[in-house]
Amino acid sequence: MAALNNFAIILAIFIDTIHVMGMLSTARMPEFWILRDLAGVHLHVILTPATFFFAVMSFNQHTTTEDVVKASLARSEGRTFVLTGTSENTIGGATAIAFAHGKLKIIFLTGRTSHKSVSVIKEIKSIDRNIDVVFVSLDLTDQESVRSCAKEILETGKAEKIHGLINCAGVTSTMPYSTTKQSIEMQ
């Protein structure tokens, strides 16, 4: 985990407000708060002000995944989260493992291939064997895969509601310019 100290943390948390295939509230989307460290650290935390899931916190270049998660653990118990980009030795994997200390009900881990998340799943289960850990295949560069992932999560019947979506998936560079098969620009 210490290796993650120098990485920027990118979390996009849309709590109780995202409408995904009928699973979540269809209430209007509130404006999102975007907190950014103006010292040049690329730290983006997007919070829904209506839920106050996290207290307003201050992060900097020394902030770790564990620091962010620890600030929210007290309110995580019994909740269901979906995390993207949860391969081993990634910010997503470290976030999933850190959230295991929060006594979540269900963690849906997503990624392109399940074998890269096996060690993350084992670590979560070693922390709390009562957490239901489900891997769902997801390629965020393919809209069909995104829809399929949402449908698969819905069809598991395990989650009445998704309390949090933490987007950690990403690529570091898409040079030269490229698009997805649906002609969406890769960033």
mmCIF file with all atom_site columns, C-alpha atoms in Angstrom:
data_model
loop_
_atom_site.group_PDB
_atom_site.id
_atom_site.type_symbol
_atom_site.label_atom_id
_atom_site.label_alt_id
_atom_site.label_comp_id
_atom_site.label_asym_id
_atom_site.label_entity_id
_atom_site.label_seq_id
_atom_site.pdbx_PDB_ins_code
_atom_site.Cartn_x
_atom_site.Cartn_y
_atom_site.Cartn_z
_atom_site.occupancy
_atom_site.B_iso_or_equiv
_atom_site.pdbx_formal_charge
_atom_site.auth_seq_id
_atom_site.auth_comp_id
_atom_site.auth_asym_id
_atom_site.auth_atom_id
_atom_site.pdbx_PDB_model_num
ATOM 1   C CA . MET A 1 1   ? 0.000   0.000   0.000   1.00 0.00 ? 1   MET A CA 1
ATOM 2   C CA . ALA A 1 2   ? 2.859   2.387   0.663   1.00 0.00 ? 2   ALA A CA 1
ATOM 3   C CA . ALA A 1 3   ? 3.641   2.381   -3.045  1.00 0.00 ? 3   ALA A CA 1
ATOM 4   C CA . LEU A 1 4   ? 0.342   4.145   -3.631  1.00 0.00 ? 4   LEU A CA 1
ATOM 5   C CA . ASN A 1 5   ? 1.354   7.166   -1.543  1.00 0.00 ? 5   ASN A CA 1
ATOM 6   C CA . ASN A 1 6   ? 2.683   9.098   -4.524  1.00 0.00 ? 6   ASN A CA 1
ATOM 7   C CA . PHE A 1 7   ? -0.212  8.371   -6.846  1.00 0.00 ? 7   PHE A CA 1
ATOM 8   C CA . ALA A 1 8   ? -3.021  10.819  -7.372  1.00 0.00 ? 8   ALA A CA 1
ATOM 9   C CA . ILE A 1 9   ? -6.282  9.512   -5.982  1.00 0.00 ? 9   ILE A CA 1
ATOM 10  C CA . ILE A 1 10  ? -9.178  9.696   -8.321  1.00 0.00 ? 10  ILE A CA 1
ATOM 11  C CA . LEU A 1 11  ? -12.500 8.926   -6.739  1.00 0.00 ? 11  LEU A CA 1
ATOM 12  C CA . ALA A 1 12  ? -15.855 9.612   -8.227  1.00 0.00 ? 12  ALA A CA 1
ATOM 13  C CA . ILE A 1 13  ? -18.490 8.864   -5.657  1.00 0.00 ? 13  ILE A CA 1
ATOM 14  C CA . PHE A 1 14  ? -22.111 9.299   -6.555  1.00 0.00 ? 14  PHE A CA 1
ATOM 15  C CA . ILE A 1 15  ? -23.960 8.273   -3.401  1.00 0.00 ? 15  ILE A CA 1
ATOM 16  C CA . ASP A 1 16  ? -27.646 7.263   -3.488  1.00 0.00 ? 16  ASP A CA 1
ATOM 17  C CA . THR A 1 17  ? -28.361 9.406   -6.517  1.00 0.00 ? 17  THR A CA 1
ATOM 18  C CA . ILE A 1 18  ? -27.303 7.572   -9.639  1.00 0.00 ? 18  ILE A CA 1
ATOM 19  C CA . HIS A 1 19  ? -30.003 5.872   -11.605 1.00 0.00 ? 19  HIS A CA 1
ATOM 20  C CA . VAL A 1 20  ? -28.593 2.610   -12.983 1.00 0.00 ? 20  VAL A CA 1
ATOM 21  C CA . MET A 1 21  ? -31.122 0.376   -14.671 1.00 0.00 ? 21  MET A CA 1
ATOM 22  C CA . GLY A 1 22  ? -33.743 1.037   -11.997 1.00 0.00 ? 22  GLY A CA 1
ATOM 23  C CA . MET A 1 23  ? -31.506 0.029   -9.095  1.00 0.00 ? 23  MET A CA 1
ATOM 24  C CA . LEU A 1 24  ? -31.053 3.470   -7.637  1.00 0.00 ? 24  LEU A CA 1
ATOM 25  C CA . SER A 1 25  ? -33.210 6.417   -6.777  1.00 0.00 ? 25  SER A CA 1
ATOM 26  C CA . THR A 1 26  ? -34.460 8.433   -9.723  1.00 0.00 ? 26  THR A CA 1
ATOM 27  C CA . ALA A 1 27  ? -34.380 11.589  -7.642  1.00 0.00 ? 27  ALA A CA 1
ATOM 28  C CA . ARG A 1 28  ? -32.884 14.594  -9.386  1.00 0.00 ? 28  ARG A CA 1
ATOM 29  C CA . MET A 1 29  ? -29.127 14.645  -9.573  1.00 0.00 ? 29  MET A CA 1
ATOM 30  C CA . PRO A 1 30  ? -27.753 17.222  -7.162  1.00 0.00 ? 30  PRO A CA 1
ATOM 31  C CA . GLU A 1 31  ? -24.905 19.468  -8.090  1.00 0.00 ? 31  GLU A CA 1
ATOM 32  C CA . PHE A 1 32  ? -21.596 17.838  -7.299  1.00 0.00 ? 32  PHE A CA 1
ATOM 33  C CA . TRP A 1 33  ? -18.833 19.316  -5.243  1.00 0.00 ? 33  TRP A CA 1
ATOM 34  C CA . ILE A 1 34  ? -15.461 19.016  -6.850  1.00 0.00 ? 34  ILE A CA 1
ATOM 35  C CA . LEU A 1 35  ? -12.561 19.471  -4.489  1.00 0.00 ? 35  LEU A CA 1
ATOM 36  C CA . ARG A 1 36  ? -9.159  19.939  -6.030  1.00 0.00 ? 36  ARG A CA 1
ATOM 37  C CA . ASP A 1 37  ? -5.845  20.575  -4.398  1.00 0.00 ? 37  ASP A CA 1
ATOM 38  C CA . LEU A 1 38  ? -4.789  23.842  -5.987  1.00 0.00 ? 38  LEU A CA 1
ATOM 39  C CA . ALA A 1 39  ? -1.131  23.113  -5.277  1.00 0.00 ? 39  ALA A CA 1
ATOM 40  C CA . GLY A 1 40  ? -1.050  21.044  -8.437  1.00 0.00 ? 40  GLY A CA 1
ATOM 41  C CA . VAL A 1 41  ? -1.915  17.659  -7.020  1.00 0.00 ? 41  VAL A CA 1
ATOM 42  C CA . HIS A 1 42  ? -4.456  15.982  -9.241  1.00 0.00 ? 42  HIS A CA 1
ATOM 43  C CA . LEU A 1 43  ? -6.883  14.984  -6.522  1.00 0.00 ? 43  LEU A CA 1
ATOM 44  C CA . HIS A 1 44  ? -10.512 14.981  -7.486  1.00 0.00 ? 44  HIS A CA 1
ATOM 45  C CA . VAL A 1 45  ? -13.187 13.976  -5.017  1.00 0.00 ? 45  VAL A CA 1
ATOM 46  C CA . ILE A 1 46  ? -16.733 14.280  -6.233  1.00 0.00 ? 46  ILE A CA 1
ATOM 47  C CA . LEU A 1 47  ? -19.357 14.177  -3.527  1.00 0.00 ? 47  LEU A CA 1
ATOM 48  C CA . THR A 1 48  ? -23.095 14.534  -3.513  1.00 0.00 ? 48  THR A CA 1
ATOM 49  C CA . PRO A 1 49  ? -23.950 17.315  -1.071  1.00 0.00 ? 49  PRO A CA 1
ATOM 50  C CA . ALA A 1 50  ? -27.349 15.783  -0.364  1.00 0.00 ? 50  ALA A CA 1
ATOM 51  C CA . THR A 1 51  ? -25.912 12.711  1.306   1.00 0.00 ? 51  THR A CA 1
ATOM 52  C CA . PHE A 1 52  ? -22.959 14.041  3.267   1.00 0.00 ? 52  PHE A CA 1
ATOM 53  C CA . PHE A 1 53  ? -21.504 10.534  3.140   1.00 0.00 ? 53  PHE A CA 1
ATOM 54  C CA . PHE A 1 54  ? -18.073 11.968  3.711   1.00 0.00 ? 54  PHE A CA 1
ATOM 55  C CA . ALA A 1 55  ? -17.353 14.950  5.862   1.00 0.00 ? 55  ALA A CA 1
ATOM 56  C CA . VAL A 1 56  ? -15.588 17.681  3.931   1.00 0.00 ? 56  VAL A CA 1
ATOM 57  C CA . MET A 1 57  ? -11.969 16.632  4.119   1.00 0.00 ? 57  MET A CA 1
ATOM 58  C CA . SER A 1 58  ? -8.665  18.069  3.087   1.00 0.00 ? 58  SER A CA 1
ATOM 59  C CA . PHE A 1 59  ? -6.213  16.013  1.068   1.00 0.00 ? 59  PHE A CA 1
ATOM 60  C CA . ASN A 1 60  ? -2.807  16.731  -0.409  1.00 0.00 ? 60  ASN A CA 1
ATOM 61  C CA . GLN A 1 61  ? 0.094   15.008  -2.151  1.00 0.00 ? 61  GLN A CA 1
ATOM 62  C CA . HIS A 1 62  ? 0.722   12.876  0.939   1.00 0.00 ? 62  HIS A CA 1
ATOM 63  C CA . THR A 1 63  ? -2.835  11.506  1.067   1.00 0.00 ? 63  THR A CA 1
ATOM 64  C CA . THR A 1 64  ? -3.128  7.752   0.650   1.00 0.00 ? 64  THR A CA 1
ATOM 65  C CA . THR A 1 65  ? -6.048  5.600   -0.408  1.00 0.00 ? 65  THR A CA 1
ATOM 66  C CA . GLU A 1 66  ? -6.272  4.390   3.164   1.00 0.00 ? 66  GLU A CA 1
ATOM 67  C CA . ASP A 1 67  ? -6.572  7.980   4.469   1.00 0.00 ? 67  ASP A CA 1
ATOM 68  C CA . VAL A 1 68  ? -9.571  8.670   2.252   1.00 0.00 ? 68  VAL A CA 1
ATOM 69  C CA . VAL A 1 69  ? -11.279 5.398   3.099   1.00 0.00 ? 69  VAL A CA 1
ATOM 70  C CA . LYS A 1 70  ? -10.652 5.656   6.851   1.00 0.00 ? 70  LYS A CA 1
ATOM 71  C CA . ALA A 1 71  ? -12.485 8.966   6.847   1.00 0.00 ? 71  ALA A CA 1
ATOM 72  C CA . SER A 1 72  ? -15.625 7.179   5.651   1.00 0.00 ? 72  SER A CA 1
ATOM 73  C CA . LEU A 1 73  ? -15.526 3.753   7.322   1.00 0.00 ? 73  LEU A CA 1
ATOM 74  C CA . ALA A 1 74  ? -17.923 4.591   10.141  1.00 0.00 ? 74  ALA A CA 1
ATOM 75  C CA . ARG A 1 75  ? -20.663 5.215   7.591   1.00 0.00 ? 75  ARG A CA 1
ATOM 76  C CA . SER A 1 76  ? -19.848 2.254   5.345   1.00 0.00 ? 76  SER A CA 1
ATOM 77  C CA . GLU A 1 77  ? -21.192 -0.581  7.468   1.00 0.00 ? 77  GLU A CA 1
ATOM 78  C CA . GLY A 1 78  ? -23.886 -2.627  5.766   1.00 0.00 ? 78  GLY A CA 1
ATOM 79  C CA . ARG A 1 79  ? -23.659 -0.689  2.513   1.00 0.00 ? 79  ARG A CA 1
ATOM 80  C CA . THR A 1 80  ? -23.084 -1.836  -1.050  1.00 0.00 ? 80  THR A CA 1
ATOM 81  C CA . PHE A 1 81  ? -20.351 -0.389  -3.256  1.00 0.00 ? 81  PHE A CA 1
ATOM 82  C CA . VAL A 1 82  ? -19.295 -0.836  -6.876  1.00 0.00 ? 82  VAL A CA 1
ATOM 83  C CA . LEU A 1 83  ? -15.613 -0.211  -7.613  1.00 0.00 ? 83  LEU A CA 1
ATOM 84  C CA . THR A 1 84  ? -14.008 -0.005  -11.045 1.00 0.00 ? 84  THR A CA 1
ATOM 85  C CA . GLY A 1 85  ? -10.393 -0.786  -11.865 1.00 0.00 ? 85  GLY A CA 1
ATOM 86  C CA . THR A 1 86  ? -9.833  -3.230  -9.023  1.00 0.00 ? 86  THR A CA 1
ATOM 87  C CA . SER A 1 87  ? -6.815  -5.144  -10.291 1.00 0.00 ? 87  SER A CA 1
ATOM 88  C CA . GLU A 1 88  ? -4.028  -5.946  -7.838  1.00 0.00 ? 88  GLU A CA 1
ATOM 89  C CA . ASN A 1 89  ? -1.437  -3.222  -7.189  1.00 0.00 ? 89  ASN A CA 1
ATOM 90  C CA . THR A 1 90  ? -3.771  -0.452  -8.364  1.00 0.00 ? 90  THR A CA 1
ATOM 91  C CA . ILE A 1 91  ? -5.565  2.406   -6.652  1.00 0.00 ? 91  ILE A CA 1
ATOM 92  C CA . GLY A 1 92  ? -8.853  0.570   -7.227  1.00 0.00 ? 92  GLY A CA 1
ATOM 93  C CA . GLY A 1 93  ? -7.538  -2.626  -5.670  1.00 0.00 ? 93  GLY A CA 1
ATOM 94  C CA . ALA A 1 94  ? -6.148  -0.755  -2.663  1.00 0.00 ? 94  ALA A CA 1
ATOM 95  C CA . THR A 1 95  ? -9.439  1.122   -2.253  1.00 0.00 ? 95  THR A CA 1
ATOM 96  C CA . ALA A 1 96  ? -11.434 -2.121  -2.307  1.00 0.00 ? 96  ALA A CA 1
ATOM 97  C CA . ILE A 1 97  ? -9.143  -3.675  0.297   1.00 0.00 ? 97  ILE A CA 1
ATOM 98  C CA . ALA A 1 98  ? -9.312  -0.579  2.490   1.00 0.00 ? 98  ALA A CA 1
ATOM 99  C CA . PHE A 1 99  ? -13.121 -0.559  2.305   1.00 0.00 ? 99  PHE A CA 1
ATOM 100 C CA . ALA A 1 100 ? -13.159 -4.160  3.561   1.00 0.00 ? 100 ALA A CA 1
ATOM 101 C CA . HIS A 1 101 ? -12.424 -2.735  7.008   1.00 0.00 ? 101 HIS A CA 1
ATOM 102 C CA . GLY A 1 102 ? -15.746 -0.872  6.842   1.00 0.00 ? 102 GLY A CA 1
ATOM 103 C CA . LYS A 1 103 ? -17.900 -3.976  7.212   1.00 0.00 ? 103 LYS A CA 1
ATOM 104 C CA . LEU A 1 104 ? -19.621 -3.501  3.875   1.00 0.00 ? 104 LEU A CA 1
ATOM 105 C CA . LYS A 1 105 ? -22.450 -5.818  2.917   1.00 0.00 ? 105 LYS A CA 1
ATOM 106 C CA . ILE A 1 106 ? -21.431 -6.259  -0.726  1.00 0.00 ? 106 ILE A CA 1
ATOM 107 C CA . ILE A 1 107 ? -18.499 -5.107  -2.845  1.00 0.00 ? 107 ILE A CA 1
ATOM 108 C CA . PHE A 1 108 ? -18.886 -5.422  -6.602  1.00 0.00 ? 108 PHE A CA 1
ATOM 109 C CA . LEU A 1 109 ? -15.393 -5.392  -8.096  1.00 0.00 ? 109 LEU A CA 1
ATOM 110 C CA . THR A 1 110 ? -15.122 -4.652  -11.788 1.00 0.00 ? 110 THR A CA 1
ATOM 111 C CA . GLY A 1 111 ? -12.361 -4.902  -14.333 1.00 0.00 ? 111 GLY A CA 1
ATOM 112 C CA . ARG A 1 112 ? -11.560 -6.248  -17.753 1.00 0.00 ? 112 ARG A CA 1
ATOM 113 C CA . THR A 1 113 ? -10.457 -9.655  -16.474 1.00 0.00 ? 113 THR A CA 1
ATOM 114 C CA . SER A 1 114 ? -11.180 -11.408 -13.201 1.00 0.00 ? 114 SER A CA 1
ATOM 115 C CA . HIS A 1 115 ? -7.749  -13.028 -12.798 1.00 0.00 ? 115 HIS A CA 1
ATOM 116 C CA . LYS A 1 116 ? -6.177  -9.627  -12.073 1.00 0.00 ? 116 LYS A CA 1
ATOM 117 C CA . SER A 1 117 ? -8.521  -9.163  -9.103  1.00 0.00 ? 117 SER A CA 1
ATOM 118 C CA . VAL A 1 118 ? -8.089  -12.596 -7.489  1.00 0.00 ? 118 VAL A CA 1
ATOM 119 C CA . SER A 1 119 ? -5.547  -11.392 -4.910  1.00 0.00 ? 119 SER A CA 1
ATOM 120 C CA . VAL A 1 120 ? -7.768  -8.388  -4.083  1.00 0.00 ? 120 VAL A CA 1
ATOM 121 C CA . ILE A 1 121 ? -10.734 -10.697 -3.474  1.00 0.00 ? 121 ILE A CA 1
ATOM 122 C CA . LYS A 1 122 ? -8.605  -12.976 -1.258  1.00 0.00 ? 122 LYS A CA 1
ATOM 123 C CA . GLU A 1 123 ? -7.351  -9.987  0.750   1.00 0.00 ? 123 GLU A CA 1
ATOM 124 C CA . ILE A 1 124 ? -10.892 -8.653  1.250   1.00 0.00 ? 124 ILE A CA 1
ATOM 125 C CA . LYS A 1 125 ? -12.063 -12.081 2.428   1.00 0.00 ? 125 LYS A CA 1
ATOM 126 C CA . SER A 1 126 ? -9.098  -12.344 4.812   1.00 0.00 ? 126 SER A CA 1
ATOM 127 C CA . ILE A 1 127 ? -10.141 -9.037  6.376   1.00 0.00 ? 127 ILE A CA 1
ATOM 128 C CA . ASP A 1 128 ? -13.866 -9.822  6.619   1.00 0.00 ? 128 ASP A CA 1
ATOM 129 C CA . ARG A 1 129 ? -15.202 -13.123 5.350   1.00 0.00 ? 129 ARG A CA 1
ATOM 130 C CA . ASN A 1 130 ? -18.790 -11.871 5.760   1.00 0.00 ? 130 ASN A CA 1
ATOM 131 C CA . ILE A 1 131 ? -18.475 -9.351  2.934   1.00 0.00 ? 131 ILE A CA 1
ATOM 132 C CA . ASP A 1 132 ? -20.053 -10.645 -0.251  1.00 0.00 ? 132 ASP A CA 1
ATOM 133 C CA . VAL A 1 133 ? -17.445 -9.956  -2.952  1.00 0.00 ? 133 VAL A CA 1
ATOM 134 C CA . VAL A 1 134 ? -18.675 -10.232 -6.537  1.00 0.00 ? 134 VAL A CA 1
ATOM 135 C CA . PHE A 1 135 ? -16.515 -9.711  -9.624  1.00 0.00 ? 135 PHE A CA 1
ATOM 136 C CA . VAL A 1 136 ? -18.267 -8.400  -12.740 1.00 0.00 ? 136 VAL A CA 1
ATOM 137 C CA . SER A 1 137 ? -16.459 -7.998  -16.054 1.00 0.00 ? 137 SER A CA 1
ATOM 138 C CA . LEU A 1 138 ? -16.341 -4.378  -17.253 1.00 0.00 ? 138 LEU A CA 1
ATOM 139 C CA . ASP A 1 139 ? -14.482 -2.625  -20.049 1.00 0.00 ? 139 ASP A CA 1
ATOM 140 C CA . LEU A 1 140 ? -15.137 1.094   -19.688 1.00 0.00 ? 140 LEU A CA 1
ATOM 141 C CA . THR A 1 141 ? -14.039 1.710   -23.273 1.00 0.00 ? 141 THR A CA 1
ATOM 142 C CA . ASP A 1 142 ? -17.079 -0.222  -24.493 1.00 0.00 ? 142 ASP A CA 1
ATOM 143 C CA . GLN A 1 143 ? -20.575 1.111   -23.782 1.00 0.00 ? 143 GLN A CA 1
ATOM 144 C CA . GLU A 1 144 ? -22.062 -2.348  -24.399 1.00 0.00 ? 144 GLU A CA 1
ATOM 145 C CA . SER A 1 145 ? -19.815 -3.707  -21.645 1.00 0.00 ? 145 SER A CA 1
ATOM 146 C CA . VAL A 1 146 ? -20.928 -0.923  -19.286 1.00 0.00 ? 146 VAL A CA 1
ATOM 147 C CA . ARG A 1 147 ? -24.593 -1.738  -19.896 1.00 0.00 ? 147 ARG A CA 1
ATOM 148 C CA . SER A 1 148 ? -23.909 -5.455  -19.537 1.00 0.00 ? 148 SER A CA 1
ATOM 149 C CA . CYS A 1 149 ? -22.100 -4.883  -16.228 1.00 0.00 ? 149 CYS A CA 1
ATOM 150 C CA . ALA A 1 150 ? -24.985 -2.824  -14.823 1.00 0.00 ? 150 ALA A CA 1
ATOM 151 C CA . LYS A 1 151 ? -27.454 -5.471  -15.966 1.00 0.00 ? 151 LYS A CA 1
ATOM 152 C CA . GLU A 1 152 ? -25.389 -8.268  -14.413 1.00 0.00 ? 152 GLU A CA 1
ATOM 153 C CA . ILE A 1 153 ? -25.194 -6.426  -11.082 1.00 0.00 ? 153 ILE A CA 1
ATOM 154 C CA . LEU A 1 154 ? -28.962 -5.922  -11.173 1.00 0.00 ? 154 LEU A CA 1
ATOM 155 C CA . GLU A 1 155 ? -29.608 -9.541  -12.083 1.00 0.00 ? 155 GLU A CA 1
ATOM 156 C CA . THR A 1 156 ? -27.545 -10.899 -9.182  1.00 0.00 ? 156 THR A CA 1
ATOM 157 C CA . GLY A 1 157 ? -30.446 -9.875  -6.973  1.00 0.00 ? 157 GLY A CA 1
ATOM 158 C CA . LYS A 1 158 ? -27.949 -9.207  -4.197  1.00 0.00 ? 158 LYS A CA 1
ATOM 159 C CA . ALA A 1 159 ? -28.149 -5.431  -4.069  1.00 0.00 ? 159 ALA A CA 1
ATOM 160 C CA . GLU A 1 160 ? -31.384 -3.568  -3.485  1.00 0.00 ? 160 GLU A CA 1
ATOM 161 C CA . LYS A 1 161 ? -29.461 -0.338  -3.692  1.00 0.00 ? 161 LYS A CA 1
ATOM 162 C CA . ILE A 1 162 ? -25.962 0.803   -4.608  1.00 0.00 ? 162 ILE A CA 1
ATOM 163 C CA . HIS A 1 163 ? -24.707 3.233   -1.974  1.00 0.00 ? 163 HIS A CA 1
ATOM 164 C CA . GLY A 1 164 ? -21.499 4.162   -3.714  1.00 0.00 ? 164 GLY A CA 1
ATOM 165 C CA . LEU A 1 165 ? -19.735 3.971   -7.036  1.00 0.00 ? 165 LEU A CA 1
ATOM 166 C CA . ILE A 1 166 ? -15.993 4.503   -6.888  1.00 0.00 ? 166 ILE A CA 1
ATOM 167 C CA . ASN A 1 167 ? -14.395 4.921   -10.294 1.00 0.00 ? 167 ASN A CA 1
ATOM 168 C CA . CYS A 1 168 ? -10.701 4.057   -10.188 1.00 0.00 ? 168 CYS A CA 1
ATOM 169 C CA . ALA A 1 169 ? -10.303 2.604   -13.672 1.00 0.00 ? 169 ALA A CA 1
ATOM 170 C CA . GLY A 1 170 ? -8.195  4.529   -16.099 1.00 0.00 ? 170 GLY A CA 1
ATOM 171 C CA . VAL A 1 171 ? -5.369  4.664   -18.543 1.00 0.00 ? 171 VAL A CA 1
ATOM 172 C CA . THR A 1 172 ? -2.286  6.826   -18.291 1.00 0.00 ? 172 THR A CA 1
ATOM 173 C CA . SER A 1 173 ? -1.991  7.768   -21.929 1.00 0.00 ? 173 SER A CA 1
ATOM 174 C CA . THR A 1 174 ? -3.882  7.305   -25.149 1.00 0.00 ? 174 THR A CA 1
ATOM 175 C CA . MET A 1 175 ? -1.311  8.707   -27.529 1.00 0.00 ? 175 MET A CA 1
ATOM 176 C CA . PRO A 1 176 ? -1.916  8.927   -30.398 1.00 0.00 ? 176 PRO A CA 1
ATOM 177 C CA . TYR A 1 177 ? -5.521  10.135  -30.441 1.00 0.00 ? 177 TYR A CA 1
ATOM 178 C CA . SER A 1 178 ? -7.949  7.227   -30.328 1.00 0.00 ? 178 SER A CA 1
ATOM 179 C CA . THR A 1 179 ? -11.631 6.487   -29.910 1.00 0.00 ? 179 THR A CA 1
ATOM 180 C CA . THR A 1 180 ? -13.702 3.605   -28.594 1.00 0.00 ? 180 THR A CA 1
ATOM 181 C CA . LYS A 1 181 ? -15.661 1.373   -30.944 1.00 0.00 ? 181 LYS A CA 1
ATOM 182 C CA . GLN A 1 182 ? -18.639 3.674   -30.296 1.00 0.00 ? 182 GLN A CA 1
ATOM 183 C CA . SER A 1 183 ? -16.494 6.647   -31.495 1.00 0.00 ? 183 SER A CA 1
ATOM 184 C CA . ILE A 1 184 ? -16.103 8.147   -28.022 1.00 0.00 ? 184 ILE A CA 1
ATOM 185 C CA . GLU A 1 185 ? -12.782 9.901   -27.465 1.00 0.00 ? 185 GLU A CA 1
ATOM 186 C CA . MET A 1 186 ? -10.343 8.031   -25.223 1.00 0.00 ? 186 MET A CA 1
ATOM 187 C CA . GLN A 1 187 ? -8.869  10.238  -22.525 1.00 0.00 ? 187 GLN A CA 1
#
